[in-house]
């Protein structure tokens, strides 16, 4: 087990309720005795990701990925085995004395997370202290934007001093290496080979960006006063921790409210979100960019069915809405538009009209198509046939992203009714747009594929998992042995040498952890709840004999071909002829009358 003992891994696995572990990342819905959700590892419309609390496993029947709680954390967090065990051990309150942190932290991700966590405390301390005189200006700015002391503490807002490399020097003094600061995106390399590091964030109010688990993975800095850069907002670059197209600001705090409400209020920036959240509207997230990406839409789809876009009431906000629609519609999220007063953003609107009035504004939000048609009517576009046709074409183009026929027809009827066009005309435009657009398939090439087993070997594997008696019988087979008969299926040999018991969840989880991901996915793809035969050993014997018979016949056929190419006087001919006769005798001997015969044995004899 590397750095961690096998006993500790068993304790951690036994203490980790897989439904609670996975449910802390995204919501699961009960489905009979199991739980299900949209798979987080590939794009899909219908849930094929199942969690089995009895066995303590998960499996996706769409892309094939599966395993235990430890494997899920490894795949989802993209961390190694020791780090996943340590994370679950911390969650369960289990000490891991065998785990040498100094070696674990050589793991790049763990070190970067530690650096971001410590940087958060450092920036936050700067804001609250008088050590840096200019931090007073940052506090005045936050007060002017309606930030209370409680909000500053809750969101761990900080301040990056307007100094060239004060943060880099501090981080270096804390033991972080030069390359770690560069990989984190918190520092950059100066021009010239002799130049040192300089701080990316200087003279800025700092907002930590968390992942869904609540870990700080990046920062967004808002300029205050005179600084080295005039960009109002500056975000962390893409790093091993942070990808802006896969991140939603505030999701870690909002996810429970998202699940309860079934809808998400989406705004453009950190200050807008914090203002909304502090006003009591908790189901709110913010983009890390100007418009929704497909990855962000898929992430949000795990929590909600409806999205309320609350972007600024200006041209840029309108463009952000238009650019977000394809990703949202492709995930079949219902889209509503919150109509903010002209010239205002979410923050100023909430502070001016108050939480109650803003909630009313949210409840009145029209769906996108009604909003766009009403907007066109106010602009006078509907009175112009050319503009009306342009709007119909725009809607037809957007509807190509809605892949479910029934939903597309609902939208089509609404559009046709409100614009006074026939469904046939709209359907023709829609069909033309669909032909033009290439609909990409699921991106699952990088995920492990299922190991394909024929029914015979698969049945032996399942019987061996089910029965210790079958395991013992198969282990004693010779001429041929399991290794000879299945040289390309090491999974069966691993089952035979294991101590796995299907009625012992901890034993089964430990067995899965001993397999490679492909083998684990293969086992999880089998219907382990399916009733086994009443006489598993007899069934295994029958199956084994059928497979051995095919094996011997294949060897005999190979020998026959070799014999045909030799002269009877050749020495090799005599050797092969003897082998052929031996194989024929073994074929006649492998079906004792005492053993039942099934379909595996109902084969024609060799000529």
Coordinates of C-alpha atoms in Angstrom, one line a residue:
X1 CA 0.0 0.0 0.0
X2 CA 3.0 2.3 -0.3
X3 CA 3.1 4.9 2.4
X4 CA -0.1 3.7 4.2
X5 CA -0.7 0.3 5.8
X6 CA -3.3 -2.0 4.4
X7 CA -5.1 -2.0 7.8
X8 CA -5.4 1.8 7.7
X9 CA -6.8 1.7 4.2
X10 CA -9.4 -0.9 5.4
X11 CA -10.4 1.4 8.3
X12 CA -10.7 4.4 6.1
X13 CA -12.7 2.5 3.5
X14 CA -15.0 1.1 6.2
X15 CA -15.6 4.5 7.7
X16 CA -16.4 6.2 4.4
X17 CA -20.1 6.0 3.5
X18 CA -19.9 6.2 -0.2
X19 CA -23.3 7.9 -0.6
X20 CA -22.2 10.7 1.8
X21 CA -18.8 11.0 0.2
X22 CA -20.1 11.4 -3.4
X23 CA -23.1 13.3 -2.2
X24 CA -20.8 16.0 -0.8
X25 CA -19.7 16.7 -4.3
X26 CA -23.1 16.7 -6.1
X27 CA -26.6 15.5 -5.4
X28 CA -27.6 11.9 -5.6
X29 CA -31.2 10.7 -6.1
X30 CA -32.5 7.4 -4.7
X31 CA -33.3 4.7 -7.3
X32 CA -34.5 1.6 -5.5
X33 CA -31.8 0.3 -3.2
X34 CA -29.1 2.4 -5.1
X35 CA -28.5 6.1 -5.8
X36 CA -28.0 7.7 -9.2
X37 CA -26.9 11.0 -10.8
X38 CA -25.5 12.4 -14.0
X39 CA -22.0 11.0 -14.5
X40 CA -19.3 13.6 -13.6
X41 CA -16.8 11.9 -15.9
X42 CA -18.5 12.3 -19.2
X43 CA -21.3 14.2 -20.9
X44 CA -24.8 12.6 -20.8
X45 CA -28.4 13.5 -20.7
X46 CA -29.8 10.7 -18.6
X47 CA -28.4 9.5 -15.3
X48 CA -26.2 6.3 -15.8
X49 CA -24.0 6.9 -12.7
X50 CA -25.1 4.6 -9.9
X51 CA -23.9 4.3 -6.3
X52 CA -24.4 1.0 -4.5
X53 CA -24.4 1.6 -0.7
X54 CA -24.5 -2.2 0.1
X55 CA -21.2 -2.9 -1.6
X56 CA -19.8 0.6 -1.1
X57 CA -19.1 1.1 -4.8
X58 CA -20.0 3.4 -7.7
X59 CA -20.3 2.6 -11.4
X60 CA -21.2 4.5 -14.6
X61 CA -22.9 2.3 -17.2
X62 CA -22.3 5.0 -19.8
X63 CA -18.5 5.4 -19.7
X64 CA -17.5 2.4 -17.5
X65 CA -15.7 4.2 -14.7
X66 CA -16.2 2.8 -11.3
X67 CA -14.7 1.7 -7.9
X68 CA -14.9 2.5 -4.3
X69 CA -15.0 5.9 -2.4
X70 CA -11.2 6.1 -2.6
X71 CA -11.3 5.6 -6.3
X72 CA -14.0 8.2 -6.7
X73 CA -11.9 10.8 -4.8
X74 CA -8.8 9.9 -6.9
X75 CA -10.7 10.3 -10.2
X76 CA -12.8 13.4 -9.2
X77 CA -10.0 15.3 -7.5
X78 CA -7.3 14.0 -9.8
X79 CA -5.0 13.0 -6.9
X80 CA -3.0 9.8 -6.1
X81 CA -4.0 6.9 -3.9
X82 CA -2.2 8.1 -0.7
X83 CA -3.6 11.6 -1.0
X84 CA -7.2 10.2 -1.5
X85 CA -6.8 8.0 1.6
X86 CA -5.5 10.9 3.6
X87 CA -8.4 13.1 2.5
X88 CA -11.0 10.5 3.5
X89 CA -9.2 9.7 6.7
X90 CA -9.3 13.4 7.7
X91 CA -13.1 13.4 6.9
X92 CA -13.7 10.4 9.1
X93 CA -11.4 11.6 11.9
X94 CA -9.0 8.6 11.5
X95 CA -5.3 9.3 12.3
X96 CA -2.9 8.0 9.7
X97 CA 0.4 7.6 11.5
X98 CA 2.0 5.7 8.6
X99 CA 1.4 8.6 6.3
X100 CA 4.6 10.7 5.9
X101 CA 3.3 14.2 5.1
X102 CA 6.7 15.5 3.9
X103 CA 6.6 12.9 1.1
X104 CA 3.0 13.3 0.3
X105 CA 3.3 17.0 0.0
X106 CA 5.7 16.4 -2.8
X107 CA 2.5 15.7 -4.7
X108 CA 2.1 18.9 -6.8
X109 CA -1.6 19.3 -6.2
X110 CA -1.3 18.9 -2.4
X111 CA 1.5 21.5 -2.3
X112 CA -0.5 24.0 -4.4
X113 CA -3.6 23.6 -2.2
X114 CA -1.5 24.2 0.9
X115 CA 0.1 27.3 -0.8
X116 CA -3.4 28.7 -1.7
X117 CA -4.7 28.0 1.8
X118 CA -1.9 29.8 3.5
X119 CA -2.0 32.7 0.9
X120 CA -5.7 33.1 1.7
X121 CA -4.9 33.6 5.4
X122 CA -2.0 36.0 4.6
X123 CA -4.1 38.2 2.3
X124 CA -6.9 38.2 4.8
X125 CA -4.6 39.2 7.6
X126 CA -3.2 42.1 5.5
X127 CA -6.7 43.5 5.0
X128 CA -7.6 43.4 8.7
X129 CA -4.3 44.7 10.1
X130 CA -2.7 48.2 9.9
X131 CA 0.7 46.7 8.9
X132 CA 0.2 48.0 5.4
X133 CA -1.2 51.6 5.4
X134 CA -2.8 51.2 2.0
X135 CA -5.0 48.4 3.3
X136 CA -7.2 51.1 4.9
X137 CA -8.1 52.1 1.3
X138 CA -9.1 48.6 0.6
X139 CA -11.3 48.5 3.7
X140 CA -12.9 51.8 2.7
X141 CA -13.6 50.4 -0.8
X142 CA -15.3 47.3 0.6
X143 CA -17.4 49.4 3.0
X144 CA -18.5 51.5 0.1
X145 CA -19.7 48.4 -1.6
X146 CA -21.8 47.3 1.4
X147 CA -19.5 44.7 2.8
X148 CA -20.0 44.1 6.5
X149 CA -17.3 42.8 8.8
X150 CA -19.1 39.5 8.9
X151 CA -19.1 39.2 5.1
X152 CA -15.4 40.0 4.9
X153 CA -14.6 37.2 7.4
X154 CA -17.1 34.7 5.8
X155 CA -15.7 35.1 2.3
X156 CA -12.1 35.5 3.6
X157 CA -11.6 38.7 1.5
X158 CA -8.0 39.9 1.6
X159 CA -5.6 42.5 0.4
X160 CA -2.4 42.1 -1.7
X161 CA 0.0 45.0 -0.9
X162 CA 1.1 47.2 -3.7
X163 CA 4.6 45.8 -3.6
X164 CA 6.7 44.2 -6.3
X165 CA 7.5 40.9 -4.5
X166 CA 6.4 41.0 -0.8
X167 CA 4.2 38.0 -1.2
X168 CA 6.8 35.9 -3.0
X169 CA 9.3 36.6 -0.3
X170 CA 6.8 35.7 2.4
X171 CA 5.9 32.4 0.6
X172 CA 9.6 31.5 0.1
X173 CA 10.1 32.1 3.9
X174 CA 7.3 29.6 4.5
X175 CA 9.2 26.9 2.6
X176 CA 7.5 27.1 -0.8
X177 CA 9.9 26.5 -3.7
X178 CA 10.5 28.8 -6.7
X179 CA 8.7 26.4 -9.1
X180 CA 5.7 26.0 -6.8
X181 CA 5.1 29.8 -6.8
X182 CA 5.3 29.8 -10.6
X183 CA 2.9 26.8 -11.0
X184 CA 0.4 28.4 -8.6
X185 CA 0.0 31.5 -10.7
X186 CA 0.5 33.7 -7.7
X187 CA 3.9 34.8 -8.9
X188 CA 5.5 35.2 -12.3
X189 CA 9.0 35.3 -13.8
X190 CA 10.5 38.7 -14.5
X191 CA 12.0 39.3 -17.9
X192 CA 15.6 38.3 -18.4
X193 CA 17.4 35.2 -17.1
X194 CA 18.7 37.1 -14.0
X195 CA 15.3 38.5 -13.0
X196 CA 13.6 37.0 -10.0
X197 CA 9.9 36.4 -9.2
X198 CA 7.3 39.2 -8.9
X199 CA 3.8 39.0 -7.4
X200 CA 1.0 38.7 -9.9
X201 CA -1.5 40.4 -7.5
X202 CA -0.4 43.9 -6.2
X203 CA -2.6 46.6 -4.8
X204 CA -5.8 44.6 -5.0
X205 CA -8.7 43.4 -2.9
X206 CA -8.4 39.6 -3.0
X207 CA -11.3 37.2 -3.4
X208 CA -10.4 33.5 -2.9
X209 CA -12.0 31.1 -5.5
X210 CA -13.0 27.7 -4.1
X211 CA -13.8 24.4 -5.8
X212 CA -17.0 22.5 -5.0
X213 CA -15.3 20.9 -2.0
X214 CA -14.4 24.3 -0.4
X215 CA -10.7 24.3 -1.2
X216 CA -9.1 27.5 -2.4
X217 CA -7.8 26.9 -5.9
X218 CA -7.3 30.5 -7.3
X219 CA -7.9 34.2 -6.6
X220 CA -9.6 37.2 -8.2
X221 CA -8.1 40.6 -7.4
X222 CA -9.9 43.9 -7.8
X223 CA -7.7 47.0 -8.1
X224 CA -7.9 49.7 -5.5
X225 CA -6.1 53.0 -5.8
X226 CA -2.8 53.4 -7.7
X227 CA -1.3 50.0 -8.7
X228 CA 1.1 48.6 -11.2
X229 CA -1.7 47.4 -13.6
X230 CA -4.8 49.3 -14.7
X231 CA -6.9 46.2 -15.3
X232 CA -9.8 46.4 -12.9
X233 CA -10.0 42.7 -12.3
X234 CA -7.2 40.2 -12.5
X235 CA -7.8 36.4 -12.1
X236 CA -5.3 33.6 -11.5
X237 CA -4.1 32.0 -14.7
X238 CA -4.9 28.4 -15.7
X239 CA -3.0 26.1 -13.3
X240 CA -3.1 22.4 -12.3
X241 CA -5.7 23.4 -9.7
X242 CA -7.7 26.0 -11.6
X243 CA -9.5 26.0 -14.9
X244 CA -12.0 28.9 -15.2
X245 CA -14.2 27.1 -17.8
X246 CA -14.8 24.3 -15.2
X247 CA -15.3 26.6 -12.1
X248 CA -18.3 28.4 -10.7
X249 CA -17.5 31.0 -8.0
X250 CA -19.6 30.4 -4.8
X251 CA -20.7 26.9 -5.6
X252 CA -19.1 25.5 -2.4
X253 CA -21.4 27.7 -0.3
X254 CA -24.5 27.6 -2.6
X255 CA -24.9 24.0 -3.5
X256 CA -27.3 23.0 -0.7
X257 CA -29.6 26.0 -1.6
X258 CA -29.3 25.1 -5.3
X259 CA -30.6 21.6 -4.6
X260 CA -33.4 22.8 -2.4
X261 CA -34.6 25.5 -4.9
X262 CA -33.9 23.6 -8.1
X263 CA -32.7 26.8 -9.7
X264 CA -29.6 28.9 -9.9
X265 CA -29.2 32.7 -10.0
X266 CA -26.2 33.3 -12.1
X267 CA -24.3 36.6 -12.0
X268 CA -21.2 38.0 -13.5
X269 CA -18.8 38.8 -10.7
X270 CA -17.7 38.1 -7.1
X271 CA -19.1 41.3 -5.6
X272 CA -22.5 40.8 -7.3
X273 CA -22.6 37.2 -5.9
X274 CA -21.5 38.2 -2.3
X275 CA -24.0 41.0 -2.3
X276 CA -26.8 38.6 -3.3
X277 CA -25.7 35.9 -0.9
X278 CA -25.4 38.2 2.1
X279 CA -28.9 39.5 1.3
X280 CA -30.2 36.0 2.0
X281 CA -30.5 34.7 -1.6
X282 CA -28.2 31.7 -1.3
X283 CA -28.8 29.8 -4.5
X284 CA -26.4 32.1 -6.5
X285 CA -23.2 31.3 -8.4
X286 CA -20.9 33.4 -10.6
X287 CA -19.1 32.7 -13.8
X288 CA -15.4 32.7 -14.2
X289 CA -15.6 34.4 -17.6
X290 CA -17.9 36.3 -19.9
X291 CA -20.3 33.5 -20.7
X292 CA -21.2 29.9 -19.8
X293 CA -19.0 27.1 -21.0
X294 CA -20.2 23.6 -21.6
X295 CA -18.3 22.3 -18.6
X296 CA -19.9 24.9 -16.3
X297 CA -23.4 24.1 -17.6
X298 CA -22.8 20.4 -17.0
X299 CA -21.6 21.1 -13.5
X300 CA -24.7 23.2 -12.7
X301 CA -27.0 20.6 -14.2
X302 CA -26.1 18.2 -11.4
X303 CA -27.8 20.6 -8.9
X304 CA -30.6 22.5 -10.8
X305 CA -33.1 22.3 -13.6
X306 CA -33.5 26.1 -14.1
X307 CA -31.0 29.0 -14.5
X308 CA -31.8 32.6 -14.0
X309 CA -29.3 34.8 -15.8
X310 CA -28.8 38.0 -13.9
X311 CA -26.3 39.9 -16.1
X312 CA -25.7 43.6 -16.4
X313 CA -28.4 45.5 -18.3
X314 CA -26.0 46.7 -21.0
X315 CA -24.7 45.5 -24.3
X316 CA -21.9 43.4 -22.8
X317 CA -24.5 41.7 -20.5
X318 CA -26.7 41.0 -23.5
X319 CA -23.8 39.4 -25.4
X320 CA -23.0 37.3 -22.3
X321 CA -26.6 35.9 -22.4
X322 CA -26.4 35.1 -26.1
X323 CA -23.0 33.4 -25.8
X324 CA -24.2 31.3 -22.8
X325 CA -27.4 29.9 -24.4
X326 CA -25.8 27.1 -26.5
X327 CA -24.1 25.5 -23.5
X328 CA -27.2 25.9 -21.3
X329 CA -29.6 24.5 -23.9
X330 CA -27.3 21.6 -24.7
X331 CA -27.6 20.5 -21.1
X332 CA -31.4 21.0 -21.2
X333 CA -31.4 23.7 -18.5
X334 CA -34.5 26.0 -18.6
X335 CA -33.2 29.6 -19.0
X336 CA -34.9 32.6 -17.6
X337 CA -33.7 36.2 -17.8
X338 CA -33.7 38.5 -14.8
X339 CA -34.5 42.0 -16.0
X340 CA -32.3 44.5 -14.1
X341 CA -33.0 48.2 -14.3
X342 CA -31.0 50.0 -17.1
X343 CA -27.5 51.1 -16.0
X344 CA -27.5 48.8 -12.9
X345 CA -25.9 45.6 -11.9
X346 CA -27.0 43.0 -9.4
X347 CA -25.1 44.5 -6.5
X348 CA -26.6 48.0 -6.9
X349 CA -30.1 46.6 -7.6
X350 CA -30.1 44.5 -4.4
X351 CA -28.8 47.3 -2.3
X352 CA -31.3 49.8 -3.7
X353 CA -34.5 47.8 -3.7
X354 CA -33.8 45.4 -0.9
X355 CA -33.9 41.5 -0.8
X356 CA -37.7 41.2 -0.7
X357 CA -38.2 43.3 -3.9
X358 CA -35.3 41.5 -5.6
X359 CA -36.9 38.1 -4.8
X360 CA -40.0 39.3 -6.5
X361 CA -37.9 40.3 -9.5
X362 CA -36.6 36.8 -9.7
X363 CA -40.1 35.2 -9.6
X364 CA -41.2 37.5 -12.5
X365 CA -38.2 36.5 -14.7
X366 CA -39.5 35.4 -18.1
X367 CA -38.0 32.5 -20.0
X368 CA -35.5 33.4 -22.7
X369 CA -37.7 33.2 -25.7
X370 CA -40.4 35.3 -24.1
X371 CA -37.8 37.8 -23.0
X372 CA -36.3 38.0 -26.5
X373 CA -39.7 38.4 -28.2
X374 CA -40.8 41.1 -25.7
X375 CA -37.5 42.9 -26.3
X376 CA -37.9 42.8 -30.1
X377 CA -41.5 44.1 -29.7
X378 CA -40.2 47.1 -27.6
X379 CA -37.6 47.8 -30.2
X380 CA -40.2 47.7 -33.0
X381 CA -38.5 44.7 -34.7
X382 CA -41.7 42.7 -34.9
X383 CA -43.3 45.3 -37.1
X384 CA -40.5 44.8 -39.7
X385 CA -40.9 41.5 -41.7
X386 CA -37.1 41.4 -42.3
X387 CA -36.3 41.7 -38.6
X388 CA -39.0 39.2 -37.7
X389 CA -37.5 36.6 -40.1
X390 CA -34.0 37.3 -38.6
X391 CA -35.4 36.6 -35.2
X392 CA -37.0 33.3 -36.3
X393 CA -33.7 32.2 -37.9
X394 CA -31.9 33.1 -34.7
X395 CA -34.3 31.0 -32.6
X396 CA -34.1 28.1 -35.0
X397 CA -30.3 28.2 -34.7
X398 CA -30.6 28.1 -30.9
X399 CA -33.1 25.3 -30.9
X400 CA -30.5 23.0 -32.6
X401 CA -28.7 22.8 -29.2
X402 CA -31.8 21.3 -27.6
X403 CA -31.4 17.6 -28.5
X404 CA -34.5 16.2 -26.9
X405 CA -37.3 16.3 -29.5
X406 CA -40.2 16.8 -27.1
X407 CA -38.5 19.8 -25.5
X408 CA -37.6 21.3 -28.9
X409 CA -41.3 20.9 -29.9
X410 CA -42.5 22.8 -26.8
X411 CA -40.2 25.7 -27.6
X412 CA -41.2 25.6 -31.2
X413 CA -44.9 25.9 -30.5
X414 CA -44.3 28.9 -28.2
X415 CA -42.1 30.7 -30.8
X416 CA -44.5 29.9 -33.6
X417 CA -47.5 31.1 -31.6
X418 CA -45.9 34.4 -30.5
X419 CA -44.3 35.3 -33.8
X420 CA -47.2 34.3 -35.9
X421 CA -45.3 31.8 -38.1
X422 CA -46.3 28.2 -38.9
X423 CA -44.8 25.3 -37.2
X424 CA -43.9 23.8 -40.6
X425 CA -41.9 26.9 -41.6
X426 CA -40.0 26.8 -38.3
X427 CA -39.4 23.1 -38.5
X428 CA -37.9 23.5 -42.0
X429 CA -35.5 26.1 -40.7
X430 CA -34.7 24.0 -37.7
X431 CA -34.0 20.9 -39.9
X432 CA -31.6 22.9 -42.1
X433 CA -29.7 24.2 -39.0
X434 CA -29.4 20.7 -37.5
X435 CA -27.9 19.4 -40.8
X436 CA -25.4 22.2 -40.8
X437 CA -24.2 21.7 -37.2
X438 CA -22.0 18.9 -36.2
X439 CA -23.2 17.4 -32.9
X440 CA -20.2 16.1 -31.1
X441 CA -20.3 12.7 -29.4
X442 CA -19.5 11.9 -25.8
X443 CA -15.9 12.6 -24.9
X444 CA -15.0 9.4 -23.1
X445 CA -11.9 8.3 -25.1
X446 CA -9.6 9.1 -22.2
X447 CA -11.6 7.0 -19.7
X448 CA -10.8 3.3 -19.1
X449 CA -12.8 0.9 -21.3
X450 CA -14.5 -2.2 -20.1
X451 CA -12.6 -5.4 -20.4
X452 CA -14.6 -7.6 -22.7
X453 CA -15.1 -11.2 -21.5
X454 CA -16.9 -14.0 -23.2
X455 CA -19.8 -15.5 -21.3
X456 CA -17.9 -18.6 -20.2
X457 CA -14.9 -16.8 -18.5
X458 CA -17.3 -14.2 -17.1
X459 CA -19.5 -16.8 -15.5
X460 CA -16.5 -18.5 -13.9
X461 CA -15.3 -15.1 -12.5
X462 CA -18.8 -14.4 -11.0
X463 CA -19.1 -17.9 -9.6
X464 CA -15.6 -17.6 -8.0
X465 CA -16.5 -14.3 -6.5
X466 CA -19.7 -15.8 -5.1
X467 CA -18.3 -19.1 -3.8
X468 CA -15.2 -20.0 -1.8
X469 CA -15.8 -23.6 -2.8
X470 CA -15.6 -22.7 -6.5
X471 CA -12.5 -20.8 -5.9
X472 CA -10.8 -23.8 -4.3
X473 CA -11.9 -26.1 -7.0
X474 CA -10.6 -23.9 -9.8
X475 CA -7.3 -23.2 -8.1
X476 CA -6.6 -27.0 -8.2
X477 CA -7.1 -27.4 -11.9
X478 CA -4.1 -28.6 -13.9
X479 CA -3.6 -29.7 -17.6
X480 CA -4.8 -27.1 -18.3
X481 CA -4.5 -24.7 -15.4
X482 CA -6.3 -21.4 -15.1
X483 CA -3.1 -19.6 -16.2
X484 CA -2.9 -21.8 -19.4
X485 CA -6.6 -21.5 -20.2
X486 CA -6.9 -17.8 -19.6
X487 CA -3.4 -16.2 -20.2
X488 CA -5.0 -12.9 -21.1
X489 CA -7.4 -12.7 -18.2
X490 CA -5.4 -12.1 -15.0
X491 CA -8.6 -11.0 -13.3
X492 CA -9.7 -14.6 -12.8
X493 CA -6.4 -15.5 -11.2
X494 CA -6.7 -12.4 -8.9
X495 CA -10.2 -13.6 -7.8
X496 CA -8.9 -17.1 -7.0
X497 CA -6.0 -15.8 -4.9
X498 CA -8.2 -13.3 -3.0
X499 CA -10.1 -13.6 0.2
X500 CA -13.0 -11.5 -1.1
X501 CA -16.5 -12.2 0.3
X502 CA -19.5 -10.6 -1.5
X503 CA -21.5 -10.6 1.8
X504 CA -18.7 -8.5 3.5
X505 CA -18.7 -5.0 2.0
X506 CA -15.3 -4.1 3.5
X507 CA -13.8 -7.2 2.0
X508 CA -15.3 -6.5 -1.4
X509 CA -14.1 -2.9 -1.3
X510 CA -10.5 -4.0 -0.4
X511 CA -10.6 -6.5 -3.3
X512 CA -11.6 -3.7 -5.7
X513 CA -8.8 -1.5 -4.5
X514 CA -6.3 -4.3 -5.3
X515 CA -7.4 -4.3 -9.0
X516 CA -6.4 -1.9 -11.7
X517 CA -9.1 0.5 -12.8
X518 CA -10.0 -1.5 -15.9
X519 CA -10.5 -4.7 -13.9
X520 CA -12.5 -2.9 -11.2
X521 CA -14.8 -1.4 -13.8
X522 CA -15.3 -4.9 -15.4
X523 CA -16.3 -6.4 -12.0
X524 CA -18.7 -3.4 -11.3
X525 CA -20.3 -3.8 -14.7
X526 CA -21.5 -7.3 -13.8
X527 CA -24.9 -7.6 -12.1
X528 CA -23.7 -8.8 -8.7
X529 CA -27.2 -8.7 -7.4
X530 CA -28.3 -11.4 -9.9
X531 CA -29.2 -14.6 -8.2
X532 CA -26.5 -17.2 -8.4
X533 CA -27.2 -20.9 -9.2
X534 CA -28.2 -23.1 -6.2
X535 CA -25.3 -25.4 -7.0
X536 CA -22.4 -23.0 -7.9
X537 CA -19.7 -25.7 -7.9
X538 CA -21.6 -28.0 -10.3
X539 CA -22.3 -25.1 -12.6
X540 CA -18.6 -24.0 -12.5
X541 CA -17.5 -27.6 -13.3
X542 CA -19.9 -27.7 -16.2
X543 CA -18.7 -24.4 -17.5
X544 CA -15.0 -25.3 -17.0
X545 CA -15.4 -28.6 -18.9
X546 CA -17.1 -26.8 -21.8
X547 CA -14.3 -24.2 -22.0
X548 CA -11.6 -27.0 -21.7
X549 CA -13.3 -28.9 -24.5
X550 CA -13.1 -25.9 -26.8
X551 CA -9.5 -25.4 -25.8
X552 CA -8.5 -29.0 -26.6
X553 CA -10.3 -28.9 -29.9
X554 CA -8.5 -25.7 -30.9
X555 CA -5.2 -27.3 -30.0
X556 CA -6.1 -30.4 -31.9
X557 CA -7.0 -28.4 -35.0
X558 CA -3.7 -26.6 -34.8
X559 CA -1.8 -29.9 -34.6
X560 CA -3.8 -31.3 -37.6
X561 CA -2.8 -28.2 -39.7
X562 CA 0.9 -28.8 -38.8
X563 CA 0.7 -32.5 -39.7
X564 CA -0.7 -31.7 -43.1
X565 CA 2.5 -29.9 -43.9
X566 CA 4.9 -32.7 -42.9
X567 CA 6.0 -36.0 -44.5
X568 CA 5.0 -39.2 -42.5
X569 CA 8.7 -40.1 -42.2
X570 CA 9.7 -36.9 -40.5
X571 CA 10.5 -37.2 -36.8
X572 CA 8.3 -34.2 -35.9
X573 CA 5.4 -35.9 -37.7
X574 CA 5.5 -38.7 -35.1
X575 CA 5.6 -36.3 -32.2
X576 CA 2.7 -34.3 -33.5
X577 CA 0.7 -37.5 -34.3
X578 CA 1.2 -38.6 -30.7
X579 CA 0.1 -35.2 -29.4
X580 CA -3.0 -35.4 -31.6
X581 CA -4.0 -38.8 -30.3
X582 CA -3.4 -37.6 -26.7
X583 CA -5.7 -34.6 -27.2
X584 CA -8.4 -36.9 -28.7
X585 CA -8.2 -39.2 -25.7
X586 CA -8.4 -36.2 -23.3
X587 CA -11.5 -35.0 -25.2
X588 CA -13.1 -38.4 -24.6
X589 CA -12.2 -38.4 -20.9
X590 CA -13.3 -35.0 -19.8
X591 CA -17.0 -35.7 -19.5
X592 CA -17.5 -38.2 -16.6
X593 CA -21.1 -39.6 -16.4
X594 CA -21.4 -38.2 -12.9
X595 CA -21.3 -34.6 -14.0
X596 CA -24.2 -32.9 -15.6
X597 CA -23.9 -31.7 -19.2
X598 CA -25.1 -28.3 -20.3
X599 CA -25.0 -26.3 -23.5
X600 CA -21.2 -25.9 -23.1
X601 CA -20.8 -29.6 -23.7
X602 CA -23.3 -30.0 -26.5
X603 CA -20.7 -29.9 -29.3
X604 CA -19.9 -32.2 -32.2
X605 CA -17.0 -34.6 -31.8
X606 CA -14.0 -34.2 -34.0
X607 CA -13.7 -36.2 -37.1

